[in-house]
């Protein structure tokens, strides 16, 4: 297993968790229950309504499993997703789901950029 220092940046994890959540059409409470935590923990992981804290490897594995995405979703280049999630493993990812997930990720990036501007330079 990779060390904690090898985890993707918390901001990128937050974006990808939000995209995975949108892809799976789950509420924060549903996703929280899926990883054995509360909806407020999902808020901490995604940076919504609380300070961004990142996620543990176990949380990321549980989120990926519940959302029907490969674990590598949290750091893979989108152009290489076909290599990590063949169409037979996640067919929706290659149809409307991939578009929905990319759109959710783009929306999350835009929202995150807006929050950084609102909070000032150097903020998360």
XYZ file of N, CA, C and O in Angstrom:
496
model
N 0.860 -1.187 0.000
C 0.000 0.000 0.000
C 0.890 1.229 0.000
O 1.914 1.266 0.648
N 0.460 2.247 -0.716
C 1.190 3.508 -0.775
C 1.073 4.222 0.570
O 0.152 3.999 1.334
N 2.052 5.065 0.828
C 2.009 5.808 2.088
C 1.029 6.962 1.986
O 0.595 7.343 0.900
N 0.708 7.552 3.125
C -0.208 8.693 3.153
C 0.347 9.829 2.318
O -0.389 10.543 1.661
N 1.676 9.978 2.308
C 2.278 11.061 1.533
C 2.091 10.878 0.033
O 2.273 11.816 -0.729
N 1.759 9.657 -0.408
C 1.550 9.393 -1.823
C 0.128 9.703 -2.285
O -0.171 9.589 -3.463
N -0.739 10.070 -1.344
C -2.120 10.373 -1.721
C -2.160 11.588 -2.625
O -1.347 12.502 -2.489
N -3.150 11.648 -3.523
C -3.332 12.861 -4.325
C -3.611 14.046 -3.407
O -4.027 13.882 -2.261
N -3.399 15.239 -3.914
C -3.651 16.456 -3.149
C -5.104 16.485 -2.669
O -6.013 16.101 -3.407
N -5.349 16.962 -1.441
C -6.718 16.995 -0.906
C -7.695 17.760 -1.805
O -8.848 17.352 -1.925
N -7.245 18.844 -2.440
C -8.155 19.585 -3.322
C -8.601 18.728 -4.495
O -9.762 18.747 -4.878
N -7.674 17.976 -5.083
C -8.029 17.120 -6.210
C -8.904 15.967 -5.748
O -9.862 15.590 -6.424
N -8.598 15.382 -4.592
C -9.443 14.320 -4.038
C -10.855 14.859 -3.823
O -11.837 14.214 -4.171
N -10.956 16.054 -3.268
C -12.274 16.660 -3.020
C -13.055 16.793 -4.323
O -14.241 16.457 -4.383
N -12.389 17.274 -5.357
C -13.058 17.419 -6.668
C -13.529 16.072 -7.189
O -14.649 15.932 -7.678
N -12.662 15.085 -7.083
C -13.004 13.767 -7.618
C -14.082 13.076 -6.783
O -14.910 12.359 -7.327
N -14.080 13.294 -5.480
C -15.145 12.724 -4.639
C -16.470 13.379 -5.008
O -17.493 12.697 -5.141
N -16.468 14.701 -5.196
C -17.708 15.384 -5.600
C -18.190 14.858 -6.949
O -19.389 14.644 -7.157
N -17.252 14.633 -7.882
C -17.631 14.098 -9.195
C -18.167 12.676 -9.063
O -19.177 12.332 -9.693
N -17.517 11.848 -8.245
C -17.983 10.475 -8.035
C -19.374 10.467 -7.404
O -20.242 9.692 -7.799
N -19.573 11.353 -6.443
C -20.870 11.463 -5.774
C -21.950 11.855 -6.779
O -23.039 11.281 -6.782
N -21.641 12.814 -7.648
C -22.606 13.236 -8.674
C -22.857 12.100 -9.666
O -23.997 11.852 -10.061
N -21.798 11.416 -10.063
C -21.908 10.298 -11.010
C -22.838 9.218 -10.456
O -23.685 8.684 -11.154
N -22.688 8.923 -9.156
C -23.499 7.884 -8.529
C -24.850 8.397 -8.047
O -25.664 7.616 -7.560
N -25.051 9.715 -8.160
C -26.308 10.339 -7.738
C -26.622 10.035 -6.276
O -27.727 9.630 -5.915
N -25.619 10.250 -5.413
C -25.764 9.987 -3.988
C -25.792 11.290 -3.197
O -25.055 12.222 -3.516
N -26.585 11.318 -2.163
C -26.559 12.455 -1.243
C -25.325 12.314 -0.353
O -24.712 11.248 -0.287
N -25.008 13.363 0.365
C -23.868 13.307 1.294
C -24.123 12.270 2.382
O -23.214 11.569 2.813
N -25.375 12.155 2.814
C -25.706 11.171 3.844
C -25.547 9.744 3.310
O -25.027 8.869 4.009
N -26.017 9.500 2.089
C -25.894 8.162 1.497
C -24.432 7.778 1.318
O -24.039 6.653 1.628
N -23.628 8.712 0.834
C -22.213 8.418 0.646
C -21.519 8.237 1.994
O -20.685 7.340 2.154
N -21.888 9.039 2.971
C -21.336 8.884 4.312
C -21.624 7.507 4.891
O -20.732 6.840 5.428
N -22.878 7.073 4.771
C -23.250 5.744 5.274
C -22.454 4.646 4.570
O -22.071 3.654 5.186
N -22.198 4.838 3.284
C -21.466 3.835 2.503
C -20.047 3.626 3.017
O -19.483 2.544 2.867
N -19.481 4.644 3.657
C -18.123 4.510 4.181
C -18.122 4.401 5.706
O -17.079 4.480 6.342
N -19.325 4.234 6.274
C -19.433 4.069 7.716
C -19.221 5.352 8.496
O -18.799 5.312 9.648
N -19.519 6.478 7.868
C -19.339 7.785 8.509
C -20.611 8.605 8.310
O -21.566 8.163 7.699
N -20.573 9.830 8.791
C -21.732 10.718 8.644
C -21.587 11.588 7.395
O -20.514 11.661 6.794
N -22.668 12.237 7.050
C -22.637 13.180 5.934
C -21.671 14.319 6.183
O -21.077 14.860 5.245
N -21.472 14.688 7.450
C -20.548 15.785 7.747
C -19.102 15.392 7.434
O -18.288 16.247 7.099
N -18.770 14.097 7.510
C -17.437 13.645 7.122
C -17.257 13.825 5.620
O -16.181 14.231 5.158
N -18.299 13.557 4.854
C -18.231 13.797 3.409
C -18.000 15.285 3.155
O -17.205 15.657 2.286
N -18.642 16.142 3.926
C -18.405 17.581 3.795
C -16.950 17.929 4.073
O -16.375 18.788 3.408
N -16.340 17.262 5.044
C -14.928 17.511 5.350
C -14.034 17.037 4.213
O -13.057 17.690 3.871
N -14.354 15.893 3.641
C -13.563 15.342 2.541
C -13.687 16.221 1.301
O -12.705 16.445 0.596
N -14.887 16.724 1.051
C -15.116 17.515 -0.162
C -14.914 19.008 0.042
O -14.934 19.774 -0.915
N -14.732 19.427 1.285
C -14.531 20.845 1.558
C -15.812 21.654 1.550
O -15.781 22.874 1.552
N -16.955 20.988 1.571
C -18.235 21.693 1.606
C -18.618 21.968 3.050
O -18.619 21.057 3.876
N -18.940 23.187 3.350
C -19.431 23.594 4.673
C -18.491 23.281 5.830
O -18.886 23.279 6.979
N -17.261 22.944 5.541
C -16.289 22.733 6.604
C -14.889 22.746 5.998
O -14.727 22.798 4.788
N -13.917 22.672 6.837
C -12.529 22.696 6.383
C -12.178 21.402 5.646
O -12.513 20.308 6.086
N -11.477 21.538 4.552
C -11.042 20.396 3.748
C -10.013 19.582 4.522
O -9.049 20.121 5.049
N -10.233 18.267 4.630
C -9.304 17.435 5.387
C -8.675 16.322 4.576
O -7.787 15.628 5.033
N -9.147 16.093 3.357
C -8.656 14.962 2.588
C -9.380 13.698 3.008
O -10.354 13.743 3.758
N -8.901 12.563 2.515
C -9.547 11.282 2.820
C -8.482 10.223 3.007
O -7.412 10.298 2.409
N -8.794 9.243 3.827
C -7.879 8.117 4.019
C -8.005 7.169 2.823
O -8.977 7.220 2.058
N -7.014 6.279 2.688
C -7.086 5.279 1.622
C -8.341 4.424 1.781
O -8.995 4.096 0.796
N -8.679 4.072 3.011
C -9.862 3.237 3.249
C -11.129 3.962 2.820
O -12.028 3.363 2.229
N -11.207 5.247 3.142
C -12.381 6.035 2.737
C -12.470 6.120 1.219
O -13.561 5.970 0.641
N -11.332 6.352 0.563
C -11.342 6.438 -0.902
C -11.759 5.116 -1.535
O -12.522 5.098 -2.503
N -11.267 4.004 -0.977
C -11.670 2.692 -1.511
C -13.180 2.481 -1.359
O -13.850 2.001 -2.274
N -13.723 2.828 -0.202
C -15.158 2.658 0.042
C -15.985 3.572 -0.857
O -17.024 3.166 -1.384
N -15.519 4.801 -1.038
C -16.241 5.738 -1.919
C -16.234 5.225 -3.348
O -17.272 5.203 -4.016
N -15.084 4.779 -3.816
C -14.996 4.250 -5.183
C -15.934 3.056 -5.356
O -16.682 2.986 -6.339
N -15.906 2.140 -4.402
C -16.760 0.947 -4.493
C -18.234 1.332 -4.525
O -18.997 0.830 -5.352
N -18.649 2.220 -3.634
C -20.062 2.614 -3.559
C -20.513 3.356 -4.806
O -21.652 3.227 -5.244
N -19.595 4.129 -5.393
C -19.950 4.924 -6.578
C -19.785 4.149 -7.877
O -20.115 4.651 -8.947
N -19.297 2.923 -7.795
C -19.132 2.101 -8.994
C -17.986 2.563 -9.866
O -18.012 2.385 -11.086
N -16.955 3.139 -9.253
C -15.802 3.639 -9.982
C -14.556 2.883 -9.553
O -14.481 2.377 -8.440
N -13.553 2.837 -10.410
C -12.300 2.202 -9.998
C -11.599 3.053 -8.942
O -11.726 4.282 -8.938
N -10.870 2.413 -8.057
C -10.130 3.111 -7.009
C -9.202 4.166 -7.621
O -9.023 5.250 -7.073
N -8.632 3.861 -8.777
C -7.699 4.778 -9.442
C -8.356 6.074 -9.890
O -7.667 7.022 -10.273
N -9.676 6.131 -9.830
C -10.426 7.334 -10.195
C -9.861 8.575 -9.506
O -9.862 9.658 -10.056
N -9.353 8.407 -8.294
C -8.955 9.552 -7.492
C -7.633 10.186 -7.906
O -7.293 11.253 -7.426
N -6.896 9.536 -8.817
C -5.650 10.161 -9.284
C -5.368 9.945 -10.756
O -4.456 10.558 -11.310
N -6.130 9.113 -11.441
C -5.849 8.785 -12.842
C -6.136 9.954 -13.775
O -7.029 10.760 -13.526
N -5.373 10.001 -14.844
C -5.626 10.944 -15.930
C -6.909 10.477 -16.623
O -7.043 9.308 -16.964
N -7.839 11.380 -16.843
C -9.110 10.987 -17.463
C -8.910 10.315 -18.813
O -9.673 9.451 -19.197
N -7.876 10.697 -19.545
C -7.644 10.092 -20.850
C -7.195 8.644 -20.744
O -7.202 7.924 -21.729
N -6.808 8.200 -19.560
C -6.361 6.821 -19.366
C -7.376 5.969 -18.612
O -7.085 4.831 -18.255
N -8.561 6.480 -18.386
C -9.548 5.711 -17.632
C -9.920 4.405 -18.326
O -10.255 3.434 -17.674
N -9.834 4.372 -19.645
C -10.122 3.136 -20.368
C -9.182 2.013 -19.994
O -9.530 0.842 -20.061
N -7.973 2.368 -19.580
C -6.995 1.362 -19.176
C -7.270 0.826 -17.774
O -6.925 -0.308 -17.462
N -7.858 1.645 -16.918
C -8.094 1.206 -15.542
C -9.511 0.719 -15.306
O -9.757 0.039 -14.336
N -10.424 1.087 -16.179
C -11.822 0.667 -16.022
C -12.372 0.274 -17.379
O -13.019 1.060 -18.050
N -12.086 -0.947 -17.825
C -12.607 -1.386 -19.117
C -14.132 -1.260 -19.163
O -14.790 -1.334 -18.120
N -14.656 -1.065 -20.335
C -16.095 -0.870 -20.499
C -16.897 -1.982 -19.835
O -17.995 -1.744 -19.332
N -16.355 -3.197 -19.775
C -17.086 -4.297 -19.141
C -17.201 -4.120 -17.627
O -18.116 -4.654 -17.013
N -16.281 -3.354 -17.001
C -16.328 -3.121 -15.550
C -17.215 -1.952 -15.192
O -17.835 -1.938 -14.144
N -17.201 -0.919 -16.012
C -17.973 0.282 -15.683
C -18.549 0.890 -16.955
O -18.132 1.955 -17.384
N -19.522 0.211 -17.565
C -20.033 0.688 -18.851
C -20.598 2.104 -18.804
O -20.431 2.869 -19.744
N -21.235 2.460 -17.710
C -21.825 3.802 -17.643
C -20.752 4.884 -17.709
O -20.995 5.985 -18.172
N -19.564 4.565 -17.245
C -18.470 5.530 -17.261
C -18.122 5.932 -18.686
O -17.679 7.038 -18.927
N -18.363 5.040 -19.616
C -18.016 5.313 -21.002
C -19.196 5.826 -21.809
O -19.063 6.110 -22.982
N -20.321 5.974 -21.198
C -21.489 6.517 -21.879
C -21.847 7.841 -21.221
O -21.013 8.719 -21.101
N -23.083 7.993 -20.806
C -23.506 9.240 -20.176
C -22.774 9.499 -18.870
O -22.532 10.639 -18.515
N -22.401 8.455 -18.158
C -21.740 8.617 -16.865
C -20.427 9.355 -16.952
O -20.126 10.199 -16.114
N -19.634 9.062 -17.957
C -18.344 9.744 -18.090
C -18.569 11.225 -18.326
O -17.889 12.066 -17.749
N -19.533 11.548 -19.176
C -19.846 12.953 -19.427
C -20.334 13.614 -18.155
O -19.896 14.713 -17.807
N -21.209 12.938 -17.419
C -21.715 13.491 -16.161
C -20.587 13.693 -15.160
O -20.519 14.714 -14.485
N -19.699 12.702 -15.055
C -18.594 12.810 -14.109
C -17.653 13.938 -14.499
O -17.213 14.710 -13.653
N -17.333 14.065 -15.785
C -16.459 15.163 -16.232
C -17.126 16.509 -15.974
O -16.477 17.452 -15.532
N -18.416 16.595 -16.268
C -19.138 17.844 -16.017
C -19.121 18.184 -14.528
O -18.896 19.331 -14.150
N -19.333 17.176 -13.676
C -19.311 17.413 -12.233
C -17.922 17.838 -11.776
O -17.775 18.736 -10.943
N -16.890 17.222 -12.360
C -15.529 17.603 -12.003
C -15.241 19.032 -12.450
O -14.672 19.821 -11.699
N -15.667 19.384 -13.658
C -15.487 20.761 -14.132
C -16.225 21.742 -13.234
O -15.689 22.788 -12.881
N -17.466 21.405 -12.870
C -18.242 22.270 -11.973
C -17.537 22.430 -10.633
O -17.490 23.522 -10.069
N -16.981 21.324 -10.121
C -16.281 21.383 -8.842
C -15.038 22.264 -8.938
O -14.741 23.039 -8.032
N -14.318 22.175 -10.053
C -13.129 23.018 -10.243
C -13.519 24.492 -10.300
O -12.864 25.342 -9.706
N -14.589 24.807 -11.005
C -15.055 26.194 -11.108
C -15.470 26.712 -9.739
O -15.096 27.812 -9.335
N -16.225 25.895 -9.001
C -16.667 26.303 -7.665
C -15.472 26.487 -6.741
O -15.407 27.451 -5.974
N -14.510 25.587 -6.824
C -13.318 25.681 -5.981
C -12.526 26.941 -6.305
O -12.051 27.635 -5.409
N -12.395 27.266 -7.582
C -11.680 28.484 -7.974
C -12.406 29.709 -7.437
O -11.776 30.660 -6.958
N -13.724 29.693 -7.481
C -14.513 30.801 -6.949
C -14.319 30.963 -5.451
O -14.202 32.072 -4.944
N -14.263 29.830 -4.729
C -14.035 29.886 -3.285
C -12.651 30.435 -2.967
O -12.486 31.226 -2.052
N -11.642 30.015 -3.735
C -10.293 30.516 -3.491
C -10.237 32.025 -3.718
O -9.622 32.745 -2.943
N -10.903 32.508 -4.777
C -10.924 33.958 -5.039
C -11.629 34.692 -3.904
O -11.191 35.733 -3.459
N -12.737 34.102 -3.430
C -13.506 34.738 -2.374
C -12.734 34.772 -1.053
O -12.837 35.734 -0.287
N -11.957 33.728 -0.790
C -11.221 33.639 0.471
C -9.876 34.364 0.417
O -9.291 34.628 1.436
N -9.403 34.616 -0.791
C -8.142 35.347 -0.932
C -6.988 34.433 -1.311
O -7.102 33.218 -1.291
N -5.851 35.038 -1.657
C -4.689 34.262 -2.095
C -4.198 33.314 -1.001
O -4.241 33.617 0.178
N -3.763 32.131 -1.456
C -3.189 31.167 -0.529
C -4.197 30.328 0.221
O -3.842 29.486 1.020
N -5.488 30.552 -0.022
C -6.498 29.766 0.697
C -6.855 28.539 -0.113
O -6.599 28.440 -1.282
N -7.475 27.604 0.559
C -7.908 26.356 -0.098
C -9.329 26.508 -0.525
O -10.146 27.062 0.078
